[in-house]
Amino acid sequence: MMYTLLLLHILALFGAVLGDVGLVSPSQLEMFVDEIPDMPRIKGYDILHGVPVSKTLKISMFQKYWKFHKDLPLTKVFAFGETKRTATVPGPTIETVHGVSTHVTWQNLLPSKHILPWDPTIPTAIPRTNSGVPTVVHLHGGIDEPESDGNSKSWFTARFKERGPTWTKKTYHYHNQQQPGNLYYHDHAMGLTRVNLLAGLFGAYIIRHHDVESPLGLPSGDEFDRPLVVFDRSFRTNGSLYMDPTGNNPSIHPQWQPEYFGDAIVVNGKAWPYMNVRRRKYRFRIINASNARFFKFFFSNGLKFIHVGSDSVYSEQSVFTKEILLGPSEIADVVVDFSDSKSNSVILQNGAAYPYPGGDPVNESNGKVMKFIINSKREFDSSRVPKNLLKYPMPDLSTVSKTRYIAMYEYTSAIDEPTHLYINAMSYDDRVTEKPKVGSTEIWNVINLTEDNHPLHIHLGLFKVLDQTNITDIEKFRECMTKLNNAEKCQIEKYASGEQLSVVPYEKGWKNVYKMQPGYVTKIVVKFAYVHTNASYPFDATAEPGYVYHCHILDHEDNVMMRPLKLVK
């Protein structure tokens, strides 16, 4: 008996060694050898008698194999698509029309086990049978009913066999009555968001408004208006995705790590792709779909971006800029005029340290994103970029109904490694403290007590940044906050007296994510109503299960830098 057990143990170890395939060094993969794909486009509306009408889509999640690079073996992924054959990473781009509802049945057809390691010691969606991969889809930037917002506890497994405690229905209703702009759908399951996105569950969603956008004259059509979904991944030599299976505090969290960073930069599902472009203007809707990596985009030859929109909202004015900083889940809507290039090729590069802002500098692999090969022939281009774009009313600060203090905390172990992150020193399941009124305007003072930049995302609400002020004597203030967790009792007005950072011109408009500087108080004005009209929501925003706000570094969100947000009448 003892001999048998020993033999089984040796075989298990041998199998583990064989299974632990080595990692691919990014230097082994040649850059710019795969052409960038344009993800499949799905219309979220039908045309009846020449008029767009509501449509119901059925989009499923499949396990399949994906080719990230010509020299990599096929990679097992989770992918969105109408069929398994057409499913892609990222998923299809859903194109909708303002004022015309899109209904989506998100179907989970995933296997019983995950393809990546996950950690049950953080608050996590775990089926009662321990079988199945919980998923739920959030339309990032969508202004929709709580039942269709993709609450983290509204998860479901394959064919809805098991469902989370706040699950309500199979088909989500997206009203598309908000301002035109760029959205982003992705998994939002409790404690599994980071692994489900790493596996491939995300894609672009666009709301178009022809009457409003057409007069602008921006580049249009599938060839000249392209989503670019950018993310980082690491691979094993057998092609499989690599995620560190051992936590930074393994005795506390066996797997959870505070940030995931991949070695290869992937755009639209290809590692360091190239794109053939004509010598004219192109519009790129750039989504940072990374777990934790920030990108500071710039062109190798000094070519400029013309920034026209941030997250889900057009800017009031177009802005010329040489670089754009995007945190995880932020979206930049830009135009690039390749006729201004003096060379016939240009590389889109990255200059953001990781973790941002105080981490490692970029290297050869993560400092390059993709290559544009520019046709030498000049051509007529009727598109343009006007200085003035779409103007939405400024929030009236005299109508502010509530001022809140939102503090970001990081907790560490005896070996000074992060164990978890909280907002206002509370976990997700603690009592609801943020209860804005429907239609109200509030001031939030976001206090970042950590050393990381945290991109804060608020579901439903849009906001503008008013100012960013350095916290002086932060150690003393942090000590008080750790004891009292009360910014007013800790005299925030006394400590928030340092230098002020100006908001960069391309980020002065309405946003749904903003990068909260470490050691700063960032004051934002938040509107829980449409920004383009005074109309009421066409749904009950006070319904269950409510909304959330959270850090959009996915590893932080999962453990558990996320809080409930309950609207009231």
XYZ file of C-alpha atoms in Angstrom:
569
model
C 0.000 0.000 0.000
C 2.769 2.425 0.983
C 4.631 1.572 -2.241
C 1.511 2.308 -4.306
C 0.964 5.681 -2.641
C 4.622 6.597 -3.123
C 4.463 5.606 -6.787
C 1.314 7.668 -7.314
C 2.991 10.656 -5.633
C 6.068 10.348 -7.860
C 3.898 10.056 -10.968
C 1.945 13.132 -9.911
C 5.149 15.117 -9.455
C 6.471 13.868 -12.788
C 3.235 14.890 -14.473
C 3.382 18.294 -12.870
C 6.920 18.832 -14.133
C 5.976 17.755 -17.633
C 2.898 19.959 -17.519
C 4.848 23.001 -16.384
C 5.787 24.062 -19.889
C 8.346 26.868 -20.159
C 7.445 30.472 -20.874
C 7.840 32.133 -24.246
C 10.385 34.936 -24.173
C 9.059 37.910 -26.153
C 12.395 38.038 -27.968
C 11.478 34.687 -29.540
C 8.528 36.267 -31.363
C 9.182 38.507 -34.329
C 7.236 41.752 -34.223
C 4.971 43.123 -36.939
C 4.519 39.876 -38.873
C 0.758 39.402 -38.378
C -1.726 41.728 -40.025
C -4.192 43.239 -37.607
C -7.695 41.833 -37.915
C -10.850 43.930 -37.844
C -13.154 42.104 -35.452
C -16.530 40.942 -36.845
C -19.161 43.678 -36.707
C -22.656 42.870 -35.490
C -25.496 45.345 -35.911
C -27.642 45.724 -32.821
C -30.631 46.863 -34.875
C -32.682 45.848 -37.912
C -33.836 48.066 -40.772
C -37.588 48.110 -41.424
C -38.901 50.321 -44.268
C -35.602 52.207 -44.173
C -35.816 52.898 -40.418
C -33.672 51.245 -37.710
C -35.705 49.168 -35.247
C -34.909 47.202 -32.106
C -33.152 43.854 -32.439
C -32.401 40.885 -30.198
C -28.939 39.334 -30.399
C -27.751 36.000 -29.056
C -24.044 36.154 -28.251
C -22.359 33.195 -26.611
C -19.134 32.482 -24.754
C -17.174 29.533 -26.136
C -13.949 27.755 -25.320
C -11.886 27.513 -28.503
C -8.364 27.971 -29.858
C -6.960 31.299 -31.042
C -3.793 32.182 -32.956
C -2.114 35.165 -31.278
C 1.083 35.055 -33.391
C 2.181 33.108 -36.446
C 5.014 31.461 -34.484
C 2.922 30.575 -31.424
C 0.969 27.326 -31.157
C -2.781 27.717 -30.874
C -3.953 29.138 -27.548
C -6.987 27.911 -25.617
C -9.225 30.914 -24.892
C -12.751 31.937 -23.943
C -14.295 33.919 -26.789
C -17.503 35.809 -27.582
C -19.355 35.167 -30.832
C -22.656 34.305 -32.459
C -21.209 30.884 -33.258
C -18.124 29.015 -32.084
C -16.600 29.272 -35.553
C -16.993 33.062 -35.672
C -16.097 33.728 -32.013
C -13.049 35.976 -31.597
C -10.682 37.550 -29.049
C -11.622 40.324 -28.588
C -15.269 39.611 -29.315
C -17.295 41.090 -32.163
C -17.843 44.850 -32.307
C -21.513 45.552 -31.605
C -22.733 48.613 -33.538
C -25.925 50.277 -32.337
C -28.007 53.358 -33.126
C -28.932 56.065 -30.643
C -32.527 55.746 -29.476
C -32.972 52.172 -30.750
C -32.835 49.448 -28.109
C -30.594 46.418 -28.435
C -31.485 43.256 -26.516
C -28.721 40.707 -25.917
C -28.989 37.181 -24.550
C -25.495 36.464 -23.253
C -25.099 32.677 -23.297
C -22.475 30.833 -21.284
C -21.361 27.723 -23.206
C -18.077 27.329 -21.344
C -16.768 24.024 -19.926
C -16.900 22.918 -16.307
C -13.333 24.043 -15.467
C -11.462 27.309 -15.998
C -8.399 27.446 -18.230
C -6.566 29.734 -15.750
C -5.788 29.474 -12.020
C -8.192 31.321 -9.709
C -8.274 31.958 -5.994
C -11.210 30.908 -3.762
C -9.824 32.853 -0.775
C -10.962 36.201 -2.194
C -14.705 36.998 -2.501
C -15.538 34.827 -5.496
C -18.498 33.459 -7.441
C -18.349 29.721 -6.707
C -21.126 27.414 -7.967
C -22.652 25.143 -5.342
C -21.591 22.087 -7.350
C -18.068 23.480 -7.900
C -18.672 22.873 -11.609
C -18.895 25.514 -14.313
C -17.289 28.891 -15.021
C -19.389 31.770 -13.629
C -19.736 34.732 -16.007
C -21.846 37.875 -16.281
C -21.517 40.671 -18.847
C -21.222 44.353 -17.966
C -21.598 46.979 -20.691
C -18.926 49.407 -19.538
C -20.164 52.971 -20.075
C -23.754 51.893 -20.621
C -26.548 53.870 -18.988
C -29.060 51.105 -18.426
C -31.282 49.422 -15.858
C -29.644 47.663 -12.878
C -30.968 44.264 -14.015
C -28.962 44.621 -17.263
C -25.823 46.169 -15.755
C -24.020 42.886 -15.131
C -23.850 42.929 -11.345
C -20.956 40.821 -10.056
C -23.354 38.556 -8.151
C -25.702 38.113 -11.127
C -23.392 35.460 -12.582
C -24.461 32.259 -14.274
C -22.811 29.066 -15.446
C -23.289 27.137 -18.703
C -26.886 27.188 -19.957
C -27.908 29.070 -16.789
C -27.597 25.832 -14.799
C -26.458 27.739 -11.704
C -27.100 31.406 -11.002
C -25.773 33.966 -8.557
C -27.851 35.488 -5.755
C -28.777 38.672 -7.677
C -29.416 37.042 -11.075
C -32.659 38.310 -12.634
C -32.971 37.493 -16.338
C -31.360 35.969 -19.407
C -31.796 38.821 -21.896
C -30.329 42.251 -21.189
C -31.914 45.473 -22.427
C -29.561 48.191 -23.670
C -31.554 51.368 -24.291
C -28.876 53.228 -26.313
C -30.516 56.539 -25.385
C -27.322 58.101 -24.075
C -24.896 60.302 -25.988
C -23.088 58.668 -28.962
C -19.732 57.160 -28.098
C -17.590 54.144 -27.340
C -18.446 51.431 -24.854
C -16.851 48.147 -23.918
C -18.522 44.885 -22.883
C -16.694 42.476 -20.622
C -17.131 39.863 -17.934
C -17.814 41.120 -14.413
C -18.208 37.947 -12.287
C -17.347 38.305 -8.611
C -13.683 37.511 -7.964
C -13.210 36.146 -11.496
C -13.171 39.304 -13.605
C -9.382 39.270 -13.962
C -9.210 35.625 -15.124
C -12.286 35.793 -17.363
C -10.908 38.828 -19.188
C -7.458 37.247 -19.408
C -9.167 34.284 -21.030
C -10.696 36.603 -23.661
C -14.178 37.751 -22.593
C -14.394 41.353 -23.814
C -15.262 43.376 -26.911
C -16.172 46.824 -28.309
C -19.665 48.375 -28.420
C -20.442 51.574 -30.339
C -23.466 53.871 -30.144
C -23.844 55.969 -33.300
C -26.046 59.026 -33.816
C -26.047 59.901 -37.509
C -27.794 63.274 -37.210
C -25.344 64.467 -34.567
C -22.120 62.880 -35.812
C -22.404 63.141 -39.602
C -21.959 66.961 -39.703
C -18.599 66.566 -37.936
C -17.107 64.928 -41.057
C -14.806 62.557 -39.148
C -13.319 59.541 -40.981
C -16.064 56.946 -41.423
C -16.747 53.511 -42.870
C -15.290 50.163 -41.850
C -11.912 50.824 -43.485
C -11.239 54.205 -41.900
C -13.067 53.887 -38.547
C -11.495 51.036 -36.574
C -11.624 49.881 -32.941
C -8.161 49.001 -31.582
C -8.445 46.818 -28.476
C -5.029 46.712 -26.764
C -3.973 44.298 -23.998
C -0.971 42.343 -22.690
C -0.497 38.581 -22.343
C 2.169 36.024 -21.492
C 2.360 32.592 -23.110
C 3.820 29.179 -22.406
C 5.784 27.427 -25.144
C 2.779 25.206 -25.852
C 0.796 28.357 -26.698
C -1.341 28.413 -23.544
C -1.947 31.616 -21.622
C 0.316 32.064 -18.625
C -0.833 33.494 -15.311
C 1.306 33.058 -12.210
C -0.348 30.216 -10.249
C 1.283 31.298 -6.956
C 0.128 34.308 -4.969
C 2.365 37.041 -3.595
C 1.174 35.970 -0.114
C 0.628 32.243 -0.757
C -0.201 31.468 2.881
C -3.043 34.020 2.682
C -4.054 33.906 -0.976
C -2.701 30.829 -2.808
C -3.035 32.429 -6.253
C -4.059 36.119 -6.124
C -1.437 38.594 -7.291
C -1.901 42.396 -6.979
C -1.260 43.053 -10.693
C -0.988 40.988 -13.868
C 1.488 42.093 -16.549
C 2.026 40.174 -19.784
C 5.187 40.112 -21.900
C 3.500 40.535 -25.289
C 1.385 43.494 -26.400
C -1.686 42.342 -28.315
C -3.959 44.459 -30.526
C -7.235 43.012 -31.840
C -6.044 39.530 -30.976
C -2.573 39.641 -32.583
C 0.748 40.221 -30.838
C 2.503 43.351 -32.188
C 0.542 43.399 -35.466
C 1.010 45.605 -38.496
C -1.621 47.556 -40.388
C -1.468 48.792 -43.966
C -2.905 52.299 -44.165
C -3.420 54.847 -46.877
C -1.912 58.308 -46.709
C -5.010 59.934 -45.237
C -6.955 60.277 -41.953
C -8.115 57.278 -39.899
C -10.262 57.152 -36.806
C -9.173 54.724 -34.071
C -11.314 53.894 -31.043
C -8.580 52.667 -28.666
C -9.649 50.518 -25.700
C -7.150 49.528 -23.020
C -8.375 46.006 -22.192
C -5.425 45.112 -19.934
C -5.831 43.885 -16.378
C -3.370 46.328 -14.833
C -1.124 47.799 -17.547
C -1.311 51.499 -18.333
C -0.328 52.627 -21.823
C 1.342 55.918 -22.713
C 0.871 55.854 -26.470
C 3.075 57.853 -28.850
C 4.370 57.498 -32.400
C 8.021 56.752 -33.148
C 8.281 59.571 -35.718
C 6.473 62.275 -33.741
C 3.162 61.920 -35.567
C 0.322 63.410 -33.524
C -3.064 62.178 -32.362
C -6.128 64.343 -32.751
C -8.165 63.420 -29.698
C -11.940 63.666 -30.250
C -13.496 61.616 -27.436
C -12.775 60.140 -24.030
C -14.475 56.968 -22.781
C -18.140 57.088 -23.893
C -18.403 60.831 -24.630
C -17.181 63.145 -27.386
C -14.923 65.971 -26.300
C -16.154 69.525 -26.653
C -13.114 70.355 -28.779
C -10.547 68.306 -30.665
C -7.054 68.324 -29.154
C -3.703 67.725 -30.863
C -1.386 65.723 -28.631
C 1.846 63.740 -29.035
C 0.976 61.204 -26.348
C -2.079 59.712 -24.665
C -2.097 57.971 -21.281
C -4.762 55.283 -20.879
C -5.419 53.314 -17.704
C -7.110 49.910 -17.786
C -10.609 50.171 -19.347
C -10.136 53.762 -20.500
C -11.053 54.544 -24.094
C -9.484 57.176 -26.359
C -11.239 58.173 -29.586
C -8.573 59.615 -31.886
C -7.920 60.583 -35.489
C -4.482 60.052 -37.024
C -3.578 61.788 -40.272
C -0.997 59.574 -41.956
C -0.526 62.154 -44.726
C 1.485 64.121 -42.132
C 4.030 61.319 -41.843
C 7.409 61.967 -43.468
C 8.173 58.229 -43.412
C 6.401 55.278 -45.000
C 6.070 53.412 -41.722
C 5.617 54.331 -38.081
C 5.490 52.373 -34.828
C 2.909 53.006 -32.141
C 4.893 52.857 -28.902
C 4.256 52.714 -25.165
C 6.111 54.598 -22.444
C 4.134 53.788 -19.267
C 5.953 52.214 -16.320
C 4.357 49.145 -14.754
C 2.846 49.225 -12.186
C 2.045 52.843 -12.965
C 3.494 55.302 -12.116
C 6.369 54.034 -9.949
C 7.125 50.610 -11.427
C 9.557 49.212 -13.971
C 10.290 51.171 -17.143
C 9.146 49.664 -20.428
C 11.461 47.344 -22.324
C 11.850 46.341 -25.964
C 8.799 44.095 -25.956
C 6.221 46.071 -23.999
C 7.477 49.402 -25.311
C 6.177 48.632 -28.816
C 2.506 48.148 -29.677
C 2.009 47.883 -33.443
C 3.336 49.108 -36.797
C 1.578 51.139 -39.471
C 2.828 50.704 -43.051
C 1.853 53.824 -44.978
C 1.132 53.828 -48.696
C 3.500 56.294 -50.377
C 0.808 57.605 -52.734
C -1.043 60.709 -51.604
C -4.789 60.737 -52.153
C -7.861 62.910 -51.816
C -9.397 62.776 -48.339
C -12.750 64.437 -47.755
C -12.858 63.687 -44.017
C -11.967 66.395 -41.535
C -11.627 67.065 -37.813
C -13.385 70.265 -36.737
C -12.070 72.217 -33.756
C -15.507 72.265 -32.143
C -17.149 68.869 -31.679
C -20.130 68.197 -29.373
C -20.873 70.525 -26.466
C -22.770 69.171 -23.487
C -23.957 71.361 -20.595
C -21.507 72.002 -17.782
C -22.707 70.675 -14.438
C -24.274 73.362 -12.277
C -22.310 73.156 -9.035
C -25.006 75.156 -7.242
C -27.295 72.143 -7.624
C -24.877 69.687 -5.964
C -26.933 67.636 -3.519
C -24.161 65.787 -1.700
C -20.398 65.905 -1.101
C -18.689 62.578 -0.439
C -15.196 61.438 0.536
C -14.035 58.239 -1.157
C -10.771 56.854 0.251
C -8.640 54.158 -1.388
C -6.716 51.810 0.939
C -4.152 49.056 0.387
C -3.451 46.499 3.114
C -0.239 44.505 3.371
C 1.040 41.406 5.141
C 3.960 40.992 7.541
C 6.241 40.700 4.496
C 4.853 44.032 3.178
C 3.038 42.410 0.258
C -0.530 43.515 -0.603
C -3.253 41.266 0.800
C -6.366 43.199 -0.313
C -7.566 46.679 -1.261
C -10.672 48.454 0.004
C -12.595 51.630 -0.722
C -13.539 53.544 2.437
C -12.037 50.661 4.451
C -15.042 48.506 3.557
C -15.473 45.309 1.598
C -18.021 44.853 -1.170
C -20.539 43.088 1.079
C -20.480 45.744 3.788
C -23.471 48.080 4.073
C -24.246 50.453 1.210
C -22.977 53.960 1.996
C -23.327 55.660 -1.413
C -27.023 56.299 -2.206
C -27.291 59.099 -4.788
C -30.680 60.386 -5.875
C -31.757 59.699 -9.454
C -31.075 62.823 -11.509
C -28.763 64.327 -8.879
C -25.328 65.896 -9.124
C -22.734 65.130 -6.443
C -19.154 66.047 -5.571
C -16.838 63.126 -4.796
C -13.415 63.776 -3.250
C -11.396 60.671 -4.113
C -8.477 60.250 -1.710
C -5.751 57.886 -2.923
C -3.816 56.703 0.145
C -1.860 54.075 -1.826
C 1.258 54.219 -3.987
C -0.532 53.075 -7.160
C -2.597 54.999 -9.663
C -6.136 53.576 -9.510
C -8.476 54.109 -12.496
C -11.851 54.654 -10.804
C -14.942 53.558 -12.743
C -18.474 54.524 -11.740
C -21.320 52.495 -13.206
C -24.215 54.577 -14.593
C -22.731 57.942 -13.592
C -20.587 60.253 -15.700
C -18.206 62.737 -14.162
C -15.806 65.605 -14.770
C -12.560 66.231 -12.916
C -12.478 69.594 -11.140
C -9.032 69.505 -9.533
C -6.247 67.248 -8.222
C -4.450 68.332 -5.041
C -1.424 66.753 -3.380
C -1.811 65.529 0.199
C 0.949 67.033 2.370
C 2.366 65.036 5.281
C 0.588 61.999 3.872
C 2.028 59.539 6.390
C 0.411 61.414 9.261
C -2.867 61.754 7.378
C -2.821 58.073 6.391
C -2.229 57.101 10.039
C -5.302 59.076 11.068
C -7.407 57.626 8.242
C -6.348 54.098 9.180
C -7.643 54.714 12.707
C -10.782 56.755 12.008
C -11.624 56.233 8.310
C -13.152 59.701 8.321
C -11.663 62.364 6.046
C -13.400 65.260 7.801
C -12.367 64.178 11.294
C -8.825 63.708 9.960
C -8.923 67.314 8.661
C -8.611 66.582 4.958
C -8.867 70.307 4.183
C -5.660 70.855 6.184
C -3.684 68.149 4.380
C -5.084 68.673 0.864
C -2.989 71.781 0.440
C -0.088 70.723 -1.763
C 0.564 71.284 -5.432
C -2.299 71.023 -7.877
C -2.110 68.973 -11.038
C -3.814 70.376 -14.086
C -6.166 68.131 -16.036
C -4.678 67.406 -19.471
C -6.750 69.053 -22.223
C -7.994 65.791 -23.730
C -9.421 64.657 -20.367
C -11.415 67.773 -19.461
C -14.715 66.406 -20.743
C -17.154 63.863 -19.298
C -15.629 60.503 -18.366
C -16.624 57.218 -16.738
C -13.055 56.279 -15.682
C -10.324 58.511 -14.323
C -6.795 57.787 -13.140
C -6.547 58.678 -9.432
C -3.043 59.885 -8.703
C -1.327 58.336 -5.655
C -1.101 60.755 -2.748
C -3.692 63.119 -4.208
C -7.274 64.147 -3.598
C -9.123 64.213 -6.922
C -12.350 66.199 -6.859
C -14.939 65.095 -9.400
C -18.478 66.210 -10.122
C -20.697 63.175 -10.759
C -24.000 63.306 -12.629
C -26.574 60.552 -12.249
C -28.559 61.643 -15.291
C -28.010 61.937 -19.034
C -25.425 64.607 -19.836
C -26.875 65.489 -23.253
C -30.491 66.034 -22.194
C -32.625 66.691 -19.146
C -34.815 63.671 -19.907
C -35.409 61.101 -17.172
C -34.029 57.597 -17.443
C -36.439 55.312 -19.353
C -35.928 52.666 -16.643
C -36.037 52.372 -12.876
C -32.497 53.094 -11.740
C -33.484 52.374 -8.120
C -34.257 48.703 -8.819
C -32.202 45.798 -7.523
C -29.435 44.743 -7.654
C -28.202 48.325 -7.982
C -24.836 49.414 -9.382
C -21.200 49.521 -8.265
C -18.093 51.676 -8.449
C -14.590 50.273 -8.340
C -10.938 50.432 -9.283
C -10.576 49.098 -12.812
C -7.274 47.375 -12.215
C -8.993 44.008 -12.394
C -6.772 42.339 -9.822
C -7.686 45.115 -7.362
C -11.386 45.013 -8.203
C -11.462 41.269 -7.511
C -9.894 41.666 -4.041
C -12.024 43.738 -3.370
C -11.662 47.391 -4.344
C -15.321 47.659 -5.276
C -18.345 49.083 -3.481
C -22.101 48.944 -4.089
C -23.906 52.026 -5.429
C -27.648 52.181 -4.770
C -29.714 54.910 -6.388
C -32.783 56.219 -4.577
C -35.779 58.312 -5.607
